[in-house]
């Protein structure tokens, strides 16, 4: 018997003239007075489950079929026929319904066929993929990831697998998780009493990467158009709906390029990947529209259709200073923008995505290129309505003397950046790149407002279960 997925069956790709098998998990079971059971089976391949009609004539009808509950694993075999029921093109008339795995105690099974709060589902992160919302999110997340790789591949970029373990603080912000094999109860000490990291696995302190950027720059300065897409780690104690301690980031880097080209690349990437979701995930997006955020489809469509407005940081400050809205954090030139400011600009002032450029050097990372005014750097953030910053990027400082001055000004240890300085000593060129936060993108597209609900197993302060 050939197996077919829910997706294949519902899209008419299963044969109508031969029995087929569907393997999956029961969502719901309803018994009709006519002596039939309607069992909805999902295998996660599509938003909608397949309705399997199980007749009382099945040998295990009373002993098993009528005992099926949500979560049971089954193998259904039968014929695919056009469905008389509304909202589903096809259903299966079962000739066999095998139980592969029972649910031990149906009354205490956490995933019941009813809406659950996202907070509750976080407590059962190992079972939540069985819900509509996490299933739909997972398919959208996959589609976004594939579209990202497709976009870069089609545009001649090479995917660089940058390391997870690193010695450098790529952002210079000190939000690092240490990687160590030392015995905490018995740490080796130098004669001065400090921890002796020369005795550690790598012979020096090592950390989980906060960004693949510095490594990807090295490949950019040989292979021209590159990107990295992988997990990154930040020990920032931010307990917000936008911050994770472990999140995925997409970081392209382009050689012989300036900030304007960088901004255009970010806009093109966002438009491409969001369009892919609208094109490929209609059922999932219809669910998010109905159950999670009314208007989410129009919001995503607007990013695809609208040209992103470009604006200088200085102009944004003038707009914010004269805004009628009272902000929790006051703004003036030189302050870092908070989420409330970013959202005001994108939602109230522009009514669409904004690319803010040329920020004061004091609030940005050491590697950003100094502008001729000596006060601002060629940085850019893409701000999206409903979420705020989704992309952070810049043109990089390609001049060694300027880079050294910035490293010194920021009190960073130049020894830690020796190899990075080499890139400026040997054939340096203007180059630029950015980081797109993957979870913030998934949250934006699905309307799920907390990044903890768009990554399989979220890591946040005090939470590393599973
Ligand atoms: O602005 P960030 O810190 O930029 C960098 O890491 C650069 N090295 C990127 C580059 O130029 N190659 O982070 C980039 C994006 C943010 O805009 C945000 O979307 C996301 O990463 N991000 C987070 N997402 C979830 N949780 C966190 N703690 C995040 N911190 C940043």
Tab-separated table of C-alpha atoms and ligand atoms in Angstrom:
chain	number	residue	atom	x	y	z
A	1	UNK	CA	0.000	0.000	0.000
A	2	UNK	CA	1.404	3.367	-0.886
A	3	UNK	CA	1.457	6.023	1.819
A	4	UNK	CA	0.291	9.536	1.099
A	5	UNK	CA	0.553	12.646	3.268
A	6	UNK	CA	-2.376	14.852	4.255
A	7	UNK	CA	-0.987	17.461	1.900
A	8	UNK	CA	-0.905	15.029	-1.033
A	9	UNK	CA	-4.424	13.778	-0.310
A	10	UNK	CA	-5.987	17.219	0.177
A	11	UNK	CA	-4.329	18.647	-2.911
A	12	UNK	CA	-5.647	15.791	-5.058
A	13	UNK	CA	-2.337	14.026	-5.608
A	14	UNK	CA	-3.425	10.665	-4.182
A	15	UNK	CA	-4.909	8.166	-6.664
A	16	UNK	CA	-8.683	7.816	-6.597
A	17	UNK	CA	-8.795	4.304	-8.025
A	18	UNK	CA	-6.592	2.420	-5.550
A	19	UNK	CA	-6.448	2.194	-1.762
A	20	UNK	CA	-3.924	4.494	-0.066
A	21	UNK	CA	-2.521	4.692	3.450
A	22	UNK	CA	-2.285	7.769	5.649
A	23	UNK	CA	-0.118	7.702	8.783
A	24	UNK	CA	-0.592	10.322	11.455
A	25	UNK	CA	-2.156	11.352	14.741
A	26	UNK	CA	-5.796	11.723	15.658
A	27	UNK	CA	-6.980	15.284	16.142
A	28	UNK	CA	-10.640	14.558	16.849
A	29	UNK	CA	-13.139	11.723	16.617
A	30	UNK	CA	-16.871	12.103	16.196
A	31	UNK	CA	-19.278	9.161	16.087
A	32	UNK	CA	-22.467	9.537	14.084
A	33	UNK	CA	-25.767	7.932	14.884
A	34	UNK	CA	-25.601	6.185	11.526
A	35	UNK	CA	-22.831	3.936	12.887
A	36	UNK	CA	-19.840	5.744	11.413
A	37	UNK	CA	-16.919	7.531	12.988
A	38	UNK	CA	-15.293	10.641	11.540
A	39	UNK	CA	-11.660	10.636	12.578
A	40	UNK	CA	-9.563	13.671	11.726
A	41	UNK	CA	-5.966	12.646	11.162
A	42	UNK	CA	-3.041	15.029	10.878
A	43	UNK	CA	0.531	14.289	9.868
A	44	UNK	CA	1.642	17.922	9.949
A	45	UNK	CA	2.157	18.193	6.191
A	46	UNK	CA	-0.737	20.636	5.792
A	47	UNK	CA	-2.806	22.880	8.026
A	48	UNK	CA	-5.950	20.785	7.590
A	49	UNK	CA	-6.213	17.188	8.770
A	50	UNK	CA	-7.781	14.546	6.552
A	51	UNK	CA	-11.234	13.326	7.506
A	52	UNK	CA	-11.242	9.545	7.638
A	53	UNK	CA	-14.672	7.955	7.593
A	54	UNK	CA	-14.539	4.693	9.550
A	55	UNK	CA	-17.569	2.392	9.140
A	56	UNK	CA	-18.869	0.167	11.931
A	57	UNK	CA	-18.046	-2.793	9.702
A	58	UNK	CA	-14.341	-2.443	10.565
A	59	UNK	CA	-13.273	-5.458	12.651
A	60	UNK	CA	-11.814	-3.254	15.400
A	61	UNK	CA	-14.599	-0.639	15.296
A	62	UNK	CA	-15.966	-1.181	18.798
A	63	UNK	CA	-12.753	-2.420	20.363
A	64	UNK	CA	-10.460	0.316	19.067
A	65	UNK	CA	-11.878	2.929	16.673
A	66	UNK	CA	-14.520	4.068	19.134
A	67	UNK	CA	-11.833	4.446	21.785
A	68	UNK	CA	-9.574	6.719	19.739
A	69	UNK	CA	-8.766	10.015	21.416
A	70	UNK	CA	-6.721	13.077	20.461
A	71	UNK	CA	-3.050	12.226	20.029
A	72	UNK	CA	-3.382	8.512	19.188
A	73	UNK	CA	-1.078	7.409	16.364
A	74	UNK	CA	-2.844	5.543	13.558
A	75	UNK	CA	-2.467	4.116	10.073
A	76	UNK	CA	-5.606	4.486	7.994
A	77	UNK	CA	-6.080	2.716	4.687
A	78	UNK	CA	-8.912	3.354	2.279
A	79	UNK	CA	-10.114	5.090	-0.839
A	80	UNK	CA	-9.885	8.813	-1.406
A	81	UNK	CA	-13.185	10.303	-2.527
A	82	UNK	CA	-14.500	13.835	-3.036
A	83	UNK	CA	-15.836	14.998	0.325
A	84	UNK	CA	-19.424	16.139	0.787
A	85	UNK	CA	-18.283	18.042	3.914
A	86	UNK	CA	-17.629	21.778	3.670
A	87	UNK	CA	-14.052	23.067	3.607
A	88	UNK	CA	-12.329	19.865	2.532
A	89	UNK	CA	-11.992	18.697	-1.066
A	90	UNK	CA	-11.345	15.025	-0.285
A	91	UNK	CA	-11.821	12.490	2.488
A	92	UNK	CA	-10.910	8.840	3.023
A	93	UNK	CA	-13.399	5.979	3.204
A	94	UNK	CA	-11.445	3.645	5.476
A	95	UNK	CA	-11.206	-0.093	4.975
A	96	UNK	CA	-8.665	-0.468	7.752
A	97	UNK	CA	-7.725	1.699	10.731
A	98	UNK	CA	-4.748	0.406	12.666
A	99	UNK	CA	-3.758	1.864	16.036
A	100	UNK	CA	0.005	2.285	16.249
A	101	UNK	CA	0.233	4.123	19.573
A	102	UNK	CA	-2.425	4.798	22.197
A	103	UNK	CA	-2.584	7.875	24.429
A	104	UNK	CA	-2.097	6.459	27.910
A	105	UNK	CA	-4.387	8.659	29.913
A	106	UNK	CA	-6.620	10.723	27.587
A	107	UNK	CA	-8.040	12.853	30.403
A	108	UNK	CA	-4.643	14.188	31.438
A	109	UNK	CA	-3.172	14.423	27.922
A	110	UNK	CA	-2.172	18.097	27.796
A	111	UNK	CA	-3.119	18.765	24.161
A	112	UNK	CA	-6.904	18.614	24.072
A	113	UNK	CA	-8.940	19.543	20.988
A	114	UNK	CA	-9.651	23.073	22.248
A	115	UNK	CA	-7.746	26.375	22.197
A	116	UNK	CA	-4.833	26.552	24.643
A	117	UNK	CA	-3.046	29.708	25.725
A	118	UNK	CA	0.461	30.212	24.365
A	119	UNK	CA	1.711	30.477	27.973
A	120	UNK	CA	0.328	27.030	28.757
A	121	UNK	CA	1.838	25.570	25.599
A	122	UNK	CA	5.291	26.863	26.566
A	123	UNK	CA	5.074	24.616	29.633
A	124	UNK	CA	4.638	21.585	27.352
A	125	UNK	CA	7.042	22.578	24.596
A	126	UNK	CA	7.669	18.914	23.734
A	127	UNK	CA	3.982	18.342	22.927
A	128	UNK	CA	3.008	21.710	21.506
A	129	UNK	CA	4.051	20.851	17.902
A	130	UNK	CA	0.771	18.891	17.856
A	131	UNK	CA	-1.305	22.072	18.025
A	132	UNK	CA	-2.649	24.086	15.104
A	133	UNK	CA	-0.696	27.199	16.016
A	134	UNK	CA	2.720	25.598	16.491
A	135	UNK	CA	2.175	23.331	13.472
A	136	UNK	CA	1.325	26.336	11.277
A	137	UNK	CA	4.240	28.328	12.718
A	138	UNK	CA	6.619	25.446	11.978
A	139	UNK	CA	5.545	25.246	8.345
A	140	UNK	CA	5.893	29.032	7.946
A	141	UNK	CA	9.300	28.934	9.655
A	142	UNK	CA	10.432	26.230	7.253
A	143	UNK	CA	9.130	28.139	4.235
A	144	UNK	CA	10.963	31.270	5.369
A	145	UNK	CA	14.211	29.355	5.890
A	146	UNK	CA	14.008	27.725	2.471
A	147	UNK	CA	13.113	31.039	0.800
A	148	UNK	CA	16.117	32.685	2.454
A	149	UNK	CA	18.489	30.080	1.071
A	150	UNK	CA	16.763	30.261	-2.333
A	151	UNK	CA	17.046	34.061	-2.453
A	152	UNK	CA	20.764	33.997	-1.764
A	153	UNK	CA	21.418	31.064	-4.062
A	154	UNK	CA	19.565	32.732	-6.937
A	155	UNK	CA	21.530	35.917	-6.355
A	156	UNK	CA	24.958	34.276	-6.386
A	157	UNK	CA	25.659	34.253	-2.638
A	158	UNK	CA	27.623	31.437	-0.982
A	159	UNK	CA	26.453	30.033	2.349
A	160	UNK	CA	29.312	30.122	4.866
A	161	UNK	CA	29.110	27.911	7.944
A	162	UNK	CA	30.582	30.207	10.552
A	163	UNK	CA	31.629	28.721	13.905
A	164	UNK	CA	29.433	28.459	16.970
A	165	UNK	CA	32.396	28.468	19.344
A	166	UNK	CA	34.543	31.562	19.085
A	167	UNK	CA	37.069	33.614	21.015
A	168	UNK	CA	35.898	36.991	19.677
A	169	UNK	CA	33.072	39.172	20.942
A	170	UNK	CA	31.648	40.078	17.540
A	171	UNK	CA	29.418	42.832	18.900
A	172	UNK	CA	31.782	44.052	21.606
A	173	UNK	CA	28.842	44.187	23.983
A	174	UNK	CA	30.037	41.587	26.481
A	175	UNK	CA	26.855	39.489	26.313
A	176	UNK	CA	28.732	36.213	26.034
A	177	UNK	CA	28.085	32.659	27.194
A	178	UNK	CA	31.355	31.022	28.169
A	179	UNK	CA	32.231	27.589	26.791
A	180	UNK	CA	34.461	25.715	29.208
A	181	UNK	CA	35.436	22.238	30.316
A	182	UNK	CA	36.943	23.475	33.581
A	183	UNK	CA	35.722	21.971	36.836
A	184	UNK	CA	33.859	24.828	38.514
A	185	UNK	CA	34.438	23.361	41.964
A	186	UNK	CA	38.165	23.200	41.406
A	187	UNK	CA	39.193	25.984	39.042
A	188	UNK	CA	42.876	26.229	38.051
A	189	UNK	CA	44.351	29.573	39.156
A	190	UNK	CA	47.236	31.733	37.966
A	191	UNK	CA	49.798	32.837	40.611
A	192	UNK	CA	47.759	36.074	40.798
A	193	UNK	CA	44.673	34.113	41.745
A	194	UNK	CA	42.789	34.578	38.441
A	195	UNK	CA	41.168	31.648	36.646
A	196	UNK	CA	43.837	30.096	34.427
A	197	UNK	CA	42.128	29.694	31.071
A	198	UNK	CA	45.332	28.361	29.475
A	199	UNK	CA	44.338	25.124	31.212
A	200	UNK	CA	40.947	25.127	29.494
A	201	UNK	CA	40.058	23.052	26.413
A	202	UNK	CA	41.026	25.689	23.851
A	203	UNK	CA	43.923	27.082	25.869
A	204	UNK	CA	42.052	30.362	26.192
A	205	UNK	CA	38.609	31.684	27.000
A	206	UNK	CA	36.000	30.634	24.461
A	207	UNK	CA	32.386	31.668	23.989
A	208	UNK	CA	29.251	30.876	22.052
A	209	UNK	CA	29.033	33.245	19.107
A	210	UNK	CA	26.842	36.353	19.320
A	211	UNK	CA	27.084	36.826	15.543
A	212	UNK	CA	28.856	35.193	12.613
A	213	UNK	CA	29.600	38.572	11.096
A	214	UNK	CA	33.349	38.855	11.710
A	215	UNK	CA	33.951	35.388	10.276
A	216	UNK	CA	31.660	35.990	7.328
A	217	UNK	CA	33.512	39.233	6.556
A	218	UNK	CA	36.659	37.173	6.056
A	219	UNK	CA	34.913	35.079	3.397
A	220	UNK	CA	33.282	38.142	1.865
A	221	UNK	CA	36.714	39.646	1.256
A	222	UNK	CA	37.539	36.741	-1.041
A	223	UNK	CA	34.242	35.400	-2.336
A	224	UNK	CA	32.376	38.723	-2.690
A	225	UNK	CA	28.784	37.713	-1.870
A	226	UNK	CA	28.317	35.464	1.149
A	227	UNK	CA	25.929	34.844	4.028
A	228	UNK	CA	25.675	32.865	7.205
A	229	UNK	CA	22.466	31.479	8.699
A	230	UNK	CA	22.744	29.795	12.044
A	231	UNK	CA	22.114	29.971	15.767
A	232	UNK	CA	23.569	32.828	17.808
A	233	UNK	CA	23.646	33.301	21.568
A	234	UNK	CA	23.309	36.336	23.788
A	235	UNK	CA	23.497	36.434	27.549
A	236	UNK	CA	21.474	39.639	27.721
A	237	UNK	CA	19.108	39.601	30.629
A	238	UNK	CA	16.141	40.807	28.589
A	239	UNK	CA	12.904	39.173	29.590
A	240	UNK	CA	10.873	40.562	26.715
A	241	UNK	CA	8.700	39.164	23.962
A	242	UNK	CA	11.439	40.059	21.421
A	243	UNK	CA	14.516	38.575	23.061
A	244	UNK	CA	15.865	35.043	23.209
A	245	UNK	CA	19.174	33.858	24.619
A	246	UNK	CA	19.484	31.544	21.601
A	247	UNK	CA	18.149	32.795	18.292
A	248	UNK	CA	18.856	32.307	14.605
A	249	UNK	CA	20.280	35.029	12.469
A	250	UNK	CA	20.763	35.536	8.744
A	251	UNK	CA	23.848	37.613	7.996
A	252	UNK	CA	24.748	38.465	4.399
A	253	UNK	CA	27.934	40.375	3.577
A	254	UNK	CA	28.703	42.062	0.251
A	255	UNK	CA	32.067	43.340	-1.013
A	256	UNK	CA	32.618	46.583	-2.948
A	257	UNK	CA	29.352	47.824	-1.453
A	258	UNK	CA	28.132	50.731	0.641
A	259	UNK	CA	25.266	51.354	3.050
A	260	UNK	CA	22.732	52.161	0.315
A	261	UNK	CA	23.391	48.821	-1.402
A	262	UNK	CA	23.143	47.091	1.955
A	263	UNK	CA	19.731	48.665	2.589
A	264	UNK	CA	18.510	47.623	-0.862
A	265	UNK	CA	19.628	44.058	-0.229
A	266	UNK	CA	17.722	43.950	3.068
A	267	UNK	CA	14.588	45.265	1.372
A	268	UNK	CA	14.834	42.767	-1.500
A	269	UNK	CA	15.395	39.835	0.881
A	270	UNK	CA	12.438	40.725	3.099
A	271	UNK	CA	10.111	41.182	0.142
A	272	UNK	CA	11.185	37.875	-1.402
A	273	UNK	CA	10.773	35.738	1.708
A	274	UNK	CA	7.475	37.266	2.783
A	275	UNK	CA	6.062	36.767	-0.700
A	276	UNK	CA	7.105	33.104	-0.517
A	277	UNK	CA	5.028	32.675	2.661
A	278	UNK	CA	1.976	34.331	1.089
A	279	UNK	CA	2.369	32.174	-2.028
A	280	UNK	CA	3.074	28.852	-0.333
A	281	UNK	CA	1.314	28.958	3.043
A	282	UNK	CA	-2.185	30.209	2.321
A	283	UNK	CA	-3.938	27.825	4.739
A	284	UNK	CA	-1.544	28.551	7.579
A	285	UNK	CA	-1.791	32.305	7.012
A	286	UNK	CA	-5.599	32.082	6.920
A	287	UNK	CA	-5.417	30.455	10.365
A	288	UNK	CA	-3.142	33.207	11.731
A	289	UNK	CA	-5.465	35.830	10.273
A	290	UNK	CA	-8.512	34.260	11.915
A	291	UNK	CA	-7.095	33.184	15.263
A	292	UNK	CA	-3.931	35.125	16.031
A	293	UNK	CA	-3.825	38.589	14.419
A	294	UNK	CA	-6.563	40.116	12.363
A	295	UNK	CA	-4.972	41.933	9.422
A	296	UNK	CA	-1.741	39.956	9.455
A	297	UNK	CA	-2.016	39.008	5.781
A	298	UNK	CA	-2.478	42.643	4.710
A	299	UNK	CA	0.439	43.637	6.969
A	300	UNK	CA	2.748	41.112	5.313
A	301	UNK	CA	1.431	41.986	1.846
A	302	UNK	CA	2.207	45.660	2.529
A	303	UNK	CA	5.879	44.839	3.114
A	304	UNK	CA	5.951	42.982	-0.201
A	305	UNK	CA	4.255	45.835	-2.070
A	306	UNK	CA	5.458	49.041	-0.415
A	307	UNK	CA	8.796	50.658	-0.993
A	308	UNK	CA	10.704	50.959	2.284
A	309	UNK	CA	11.148	54.554	3.395
A	310	UNK	CA	14.769	55.546	4.111
A	311	UNK	CA	15.374	58.068	6.837
A	312	UNK	CA	18.386	59.400	8.723
A	313	UNK	CA	18.552	58.873	12.480
A	314	UNK	CA	18.850	62.646	12.913
A	315	UNK	CA	15.581	63.218	11.069
A	316	UNK	CA	13.904	60.477	13.097
A	317	UNK	CA	14.891	62.219	16.331
A	318	UNK	CA	13.343	65.472	15.099
A	319	UNK	CA	10.132	63.590	14.283
A	320	UNK	CA	10.068	61.855	17.666
A	321	UNK	CA	10.794	65.088	19.572
A	322	UNK	CA	7.839	66.792	17.958
A	323	UNK	CA	5.511	63.762	18.247
A	324	UNK	CA	2.274	64.266	20.146
A	325	UNK	CA	2.663	60.829	21.741
A	326	UNK	CA	4.174	60.678	25.266
A	327	UNK	CA	7.048	58.178	25.357
A	328	UNK	CA	8.105	56.237	28.429
A	329	UNK	CA	11.745	56.910	27.483
A	330	UNK	CA	12.425	60.499	26.369
A	331	UNK	CA	14.481	60.895	23.194
A	332	UNK	CA	17.169	63.303	22.173
A	333	UNK	CA	19.995	63.132	19.640
A	334	UNK	CA	22.439	60.519	20.853
A	335	UNK	CA	20.006	58.205	22.621
A	336	UNK	CA	19.396	54.662	21.458
A	337	UNK	CA	15.866	54.159	20.182
A	338	UNK	CA	13.524	52.011	22.223
A	339	UNK	CA	10.899	49.740	20.785
A	340	UNK	CA	8.183	52.375	21.418
A	341	UNK	CA	10.106	54.893	19.274
A	342	UNK	CA	10.776	52.409	16.504
A	343	UNK	CA	7.156	51.424	16.403
A	344	UNK	CA	5.991	55.031	16.398
A	345	UNK	CA	8.136	55.741	13.359
A	346	UNK	CA	7.029	52.635	11.455
A	347	UNK	CA	3.392	52.542	12.525
A	348	UNK	CA	2.306	56.120	13.148
A	349	UNK	CA	4.670	58.298	11.155
A	350	UNK	CA	5.390	56.277	8.026
A	351	UNK	CA	2.719	53.577	8.133
A	352	UNK	CA	5.106	50.981	6.734
A	353	UNK	CA	8.653	49.731	6.986
A	354	UNK	CA	11.407	52.264	7.547
A	355	UNK	CA	15.151	51.957	7.114
A	356	UNK	CA	16.846	54.222	9.640
A	357	UNK	CA	20.406	55.150	8.733
A	358	UNK	CA	23.480	56.919	10.049
A	359	UNK	CA	23.311	56.545	13.818
A	360	UNK	CA	25.525	58.287	16.402
A	361	UNK	CA	28.756	56.327	16.762
A	362	UNK	CA	28.406	56.083	20.555
A	363	UNK	CA	25.414	53.747	20.386
A	364	UNK	CA	26.718	51.429	17.691
A	365	UNK	CA	29.297	48.642	17.391
A	366	UNK	CA	33.025	49.187	16.865
A	367	UNK	CA	33.138	47.790	13.313
A	368	UNK	CA	30.767	50.304	11.702
A	369	UNK	CA	32.182	52.748	9.176
A	370	UNK	CA	32.712	56.280	10.428
A	371	UNK	CA	30.943	58.923	8.334
A	372	UNK	CA	32.749	62.088	7.254
A	373	UNK	CA	30.985	64.105	9.984
A	374	UNK	CA	33.006	62.155	12.591
A	375	UNK	CA	29.838	61.814	14.686
A	376	UNK	CA	27.750	59.196	12.934
A	377	UNK	CA	28.419	55.754	11.522
A	378	UNK	CA	27.037	54.112	8.375
A	379	UNK	CA	24.606	51.899	10.276
A	380	UNK	CA	21.086	50.942	9.334
A	381	UNK	CA	18.163	49.299	11.105
A	382	UNK	CA	15.005	48.124	9.355
A	383	UNK	CA	11.972	48.917	11.502
A	384	UNK	CA	8.740	47.103	10.771
A	385	UNK	CA	5.259	48.070	11.955
A	386	UNK	CA	4.148	45.865	14.824
A	387	UNK	CA	7.570	44.752	15.964
A	388	UNK	CA	10.200	47.482	15.579
A	389	UNK	CA	13.762	46.521	14.705
A	390	UNK	CA	13.985	43.400	12.595
A	391	UNK	CA	17.278	44.011	10.766
A	392	UNK	CA	20.483	45.593	12.054
A	393	UNK	CA	23.382	46.225	9.710
A	394	UNK	CA	26.079	48.580	8.514
A	395	UNK	CA	28.826	49.392	6.120
A	396	UNK	CA	31.994	48.100	7.788
A	397	UNK	CA	35.019	50.179	8.689
A	398	UNK	CA	37.489	49.076	6.028
A	399	UNK	CA	40.281	51.517	7.039
A	400	UNK	CA	42.714	50.047	9.546
A	401	UNK	CA	43.563	53.312	11.306
A	402	UNK	CA	39.890	54.147	11.839
A	403	UNK	CA	39.122	50.616	13.039
A	404	UNK	CA	42.002	50.710	15.530
A	405	UNK	CA	40.820	54.061	16.834
A	406	UNK	CA	37.316	52.683	17.396
A	407	UNK	CA	38.571	49.537	19.139
A	408	UNK	CA	40.652	51.737	21.451
A	409	UNK	CA	37.840	54.248	22.062
A	410	UNK	CA	35.476	51.467	23.056
A	411	UNK	CA	37.981	49.962	25.463
A	412	UNK	CA	38.135	46.634	23.587
A	413	UNK	CA	41.236	44.457	23.633
A	414	UNK	CA	42.935	44.840	20.191
A	415	UNK	CA	44.628	41.423	20.610
A	416	UNK	CA	41.234	39.752	20.390
A	417	UNK	CA	40.715	41.229	16.916
A	418	UNK	CA	44.136	40.517	15.365
A	419	UNK	CA	42.892	38.397	12.480
A	420	UNK	CA	39.996	40.806	11.872
A	421	UNK	CA	42.528	43.659	11.549
A	422	UNK	CA	44.408	41.586	8.931
A	423	UNK	CA	41.383	41.841	6.662
A	424	UNK	CA	42.055	45.613	6.594
A	425	UNK	CA	45.770	45.120	5.964
A	426	UNK	CA	45.506	42.884	2.921
A	427	UNK	CA	43.315	44.060	0.057
A	428	UNK	CA	40.676	45.856	2.105
A	429	UNK	CA	37.582	47.131	0.266
A	430	UNK	CA	34.362	48.853	1.280
A	431	UNK	CA	31.895	46.185	2.310
A	432	UNK	CA	28.611	45.963	4.131
A	433	UNK	CA	26.158	43.512	5.622
A	434	UNK	CA	23.333	43.051	8.049
A	435	UNK	CA	21.698	40.631	10.440
A	436	UNK	CA	18.072	39.611	10.103
A	437	UNK	CA	16.670	38.129	13.297
A	438	UNK	CA	14.938	34.957	12.199
A	439	UNK	CA	12.534	34.625	15.136
A	440	UNK	CA	11.498	38.263	14.907
A	441	UNK	CA	10.729	37.629	11.251
A	442	UNK	CA	8.659	34.506	12.011
A	443	UNK	CA	6.846	36.368	14.803
A	444	UNK	CA	6.094	39.216	12.438
A	445	UNK	CA	4.766	37.019	9.660
A	446	UNK	CA	2.603	34.797	11.862
A	447	UNK	CA	1.335	37.484	14.209
A	448	UNK	CA	2.519	35.381	17.149
A	449	UNK	CA	3.616	38.224	19.344
A	450	UNK	CA	6.208	36.437	21.463
A	451	UNK	CA	9.434	35.073	19.978
A	452	UNK	CA	9.201	32.175	22.465
A	453	UNK	CA	6.361	30.800	20.362
A	454	UNK	CA	8.183	30.786	17.055
A	455	UNK	CA	11.241	28.677	17.961
A	456	UNK	CA	10.855	24.997	18.903
A	457	UNK	CA	12.519	25.139	22.323
A	458	UNK	CA	13.006	28.728	23.508
A	459	UNK	CA	15.972	29.664	25.686
A	460	UNK	CA	15.384	32.644	27.953
A	461	UNK	CA	16.807	33.756	31.316
A	462	UNK	CA	16.061	31.006	33.830
A	463	UNK	CA	14.655	28.660	31.196
A	464	UNK	CA	16.655	25.931	29.461
A	465	UNK	CA	14.372	22.953	29.988
A	466	UNK	CA	14.131	20.226	27.304
B	1	LIG	O1	21.520	44.320	15.575
B	1	LIG	P1	22.229	43.030	15.881
B	1	LIG	O2	22.813	42.880	17.230
B	1	LIG	O3	23.331	42.897	14.741
B	1	LIG	C1	24.350	42.008	14.685
B	1	LIG	O4	24.502	41.029	15.388
B	1	LIG	C2	25.249	42.254	13.501
B	1	LIG	N1	26.499	41.523	13.715
B	1	LIG	C3	24.542	41.813	12.260
B	1	LIG	C4	25.369	42.051	11.034
B	1	LIG	O5	25.529	43.181	10.649
B	1	LIG	N2	25.850	41.015	10.402
B	1	LIG	O6	21.240	41.816	15.605
B	1	LIG	C5	20.644	41.624	14.345
B	1	LIG	C6	19.188	41.211	14.488
B	1	LIG	C7	18.312	42.230	15.186
B	1	LIG	O7	17.867	43.202	14.279
B	1	LIG	C8	17.197	41.368	15.707
B	1	LIG	O8	16.258	41.114	14.676
B	1	LIG	C9	17.889	40.077	16.035
B	1	LIG	O9	19.102	40.052	15.308
B	1	LIG	N3	18.188	39.960	17.473
B	1	LIG	C10	17.523	39.145	18.321
B	1	LIG	N4	16.489	38.309	18.132
B	1	LIG	C11	16.040	37.593	19.192
B	1	LIG	N5	16.591	37.686	20.429
B	1	LIG	C12	17.646	38.507	20.675
B	1	LIG	N6	18.196	38.544	21.897
B	1	LIG	C13	18.151	39.289	19.595
B	1	LIG	N7	19.157	40.191	19.465
B	1	LIG	C14	19.171	40.571	18.173
